[in-house]
């Protein structure tokens, strides 16, 4: 009970900061909105390529943008740790008997909750832009869940990198470095049959692609439970691996003190 | 009485080759204020980190509140409060929110927690500011909040790492009173690090001077000073470099050592007050004119010079301090 409770307290710390300045949400959404509009316009003609099956491009694009948003939003999670390390907060937390997993768990939960809010808004925006959710409300909820799960994995990863690098610049670099390749080496923007073969191969191992595929299979068509379930399984495994990485990074940090 | 803090032969090296602790041993009696005095980079913070379970020594052992810091760090953490050299509070949260989160980390919850937080904020004069964000606090207020947070779970042993560094003189004196009150009324054991000689002198009943990772001398401030063997008689001469003055004083049996810097003549005597008449007589006999004579009890500065082999102010300005 105590570990859960303490993790939640850490989550609440983030939520309180957010509540003081909710306008921050709008800021985090400008980028995905631009992606949605920009890629939507840029690739509008994609549907006319022979071999592109069905629907409008916004239907195709929305899950992709949602997952991009999840990765970029979660990617900044470690920034809080870096501030805490430099401000002395981390040391104070570590000399307390708090459950050692609480800082990571709490910030990961916070990141996932933020992603739920952010992606819900993007989903609504896409709806206004004409997206059609064939999977219904249940499918959309699954899409959001998948985004949160992907975000949880990347939030842990970000925390781990932050503990090892301890510098803002390093984390900014890591996020920028990772986001675009993960997006372009997936089917976020382009249908699988239309991307080069090597990208198709890489995409099989790309967690963003797992999430995009699962999100699409949940929200944009009649729910394909097999596909959604298997990808969620992969994402859960990834989340656990990333959490382990964050724990290791934590230990490594403490050893360096 | 059993020692509240006991450290034996602690060593710690940071990569690539910084020896932060080099066989440091100390023992702090329960219910006292112990001062760890040393210049920047001496190893004070490292000592606090090792004793507070934040980091591990490469070798040596330590017990705090009777518990081994390596064998049972969780129990040690419950028993101690730590106020680090840096602020430990979240600037984006209010004072109260910081306190509540701190309490939760120690397993204090519910009404007990909110009551304790309110009482503690009140006690440290932060009630009015309790619901303001910490980033709006003055340095003194932040420091008080740090201490309030460190005390919330009522620890037996409190570590204060340079609690007054960066405070203005007024806030510093206020902090001193607070620390004295803690030791006096709450019978808490306090290990305080400082690089202010006067702070150690005023607060600590016992202190250890550390330099380059080990204790160079340990004792009560008054003891350390009296061990220096006497007082300094300082004489301002009418003329600079009056060598005759020196010769005159060296012949006075009560005087141990004489140093001449320009117009200032310093002579050490076991009992300075008793030596002054003889000194004045000797000067007169040699026809040396003295403008003024003052008697100084030895300061910790001199203790430091004697045991660390360099003046405190000199050690203090050496370039270093990579990480705090
Ligand atoms: N985390 C660290 N990594 C590397 N070197 C460190 C670290 N912490 C302290 N040091 C070095 O160890 C020595 C002792 O530092 P410290 O204990 O902070 O001294 P003090 O608190 O007395 O100023 C210094 O030379 C300092 O640069
Ligand atoms: Mg220090």
PDB file of C-alpha atoms in Angstrom, chain A residues 3 6-7 10 81 98-107 247 250:
ATOM      1  CA  UNK A   3       4.576   2.210  -2.311  1.00  0.00           C
ATOM      2  CA  UNK A   6       3.857   7.358  -2.112  1.00  0.00           C
ATOM      3  CA  UNK A   7       3.978   7.032  -5.893  1.00  0.00           C
ATOM      4  CA  UNK A  10       4.670  12.096  -6.439  1.00  0.00           C
ATOM      5  CA  UNK A  81      14.496  14.635 -12.267  1.00  0.00           C
ATOM      6  CA  UNK A  98      10.398   6.551   0.775  1.00  0.00           C
ATOM      7  CA  UNK A  99       9.938   3.523  -1.474  1.00  0.00           C
ATOM      8  CA  UNK A 100      12.811   3.821  -3.965  1.00  0.00           C
ATOM      9  CA  UNK A 101      10.513   3.198  -6.914  1.00  0.00           C
ATOM     10  CA  UNK A 102       8.161   6.056  -6.051  1.00  0.00           C
ATOM     11  CA  UNK A 103       9.913   8.872  -7.941  1.00  0.00           C
ATOM     12  CA  UNK A 104       9.905   6.903 -11.178  1.00  0.00           C
ATOM     13  CA  UNK A 105       6.475   5.344 -10.755  1.00  0.00           C
ATOM     14  CA  UNK A 106       4.928   8.645  -9.723  1.00  0.00           C
ATOM     15  CA  UNK A 107       6.313  10.633 -12.621  1.00  0.00           C
ATOM     16  CA  UNK A 247      15.679   1.617 -11.596  1.00  0.00           C
ATOM     17  CA  UNK A 250      18.655   5.341 -10.186  1.00  0.00           C
TER      18      UNK A 250
END
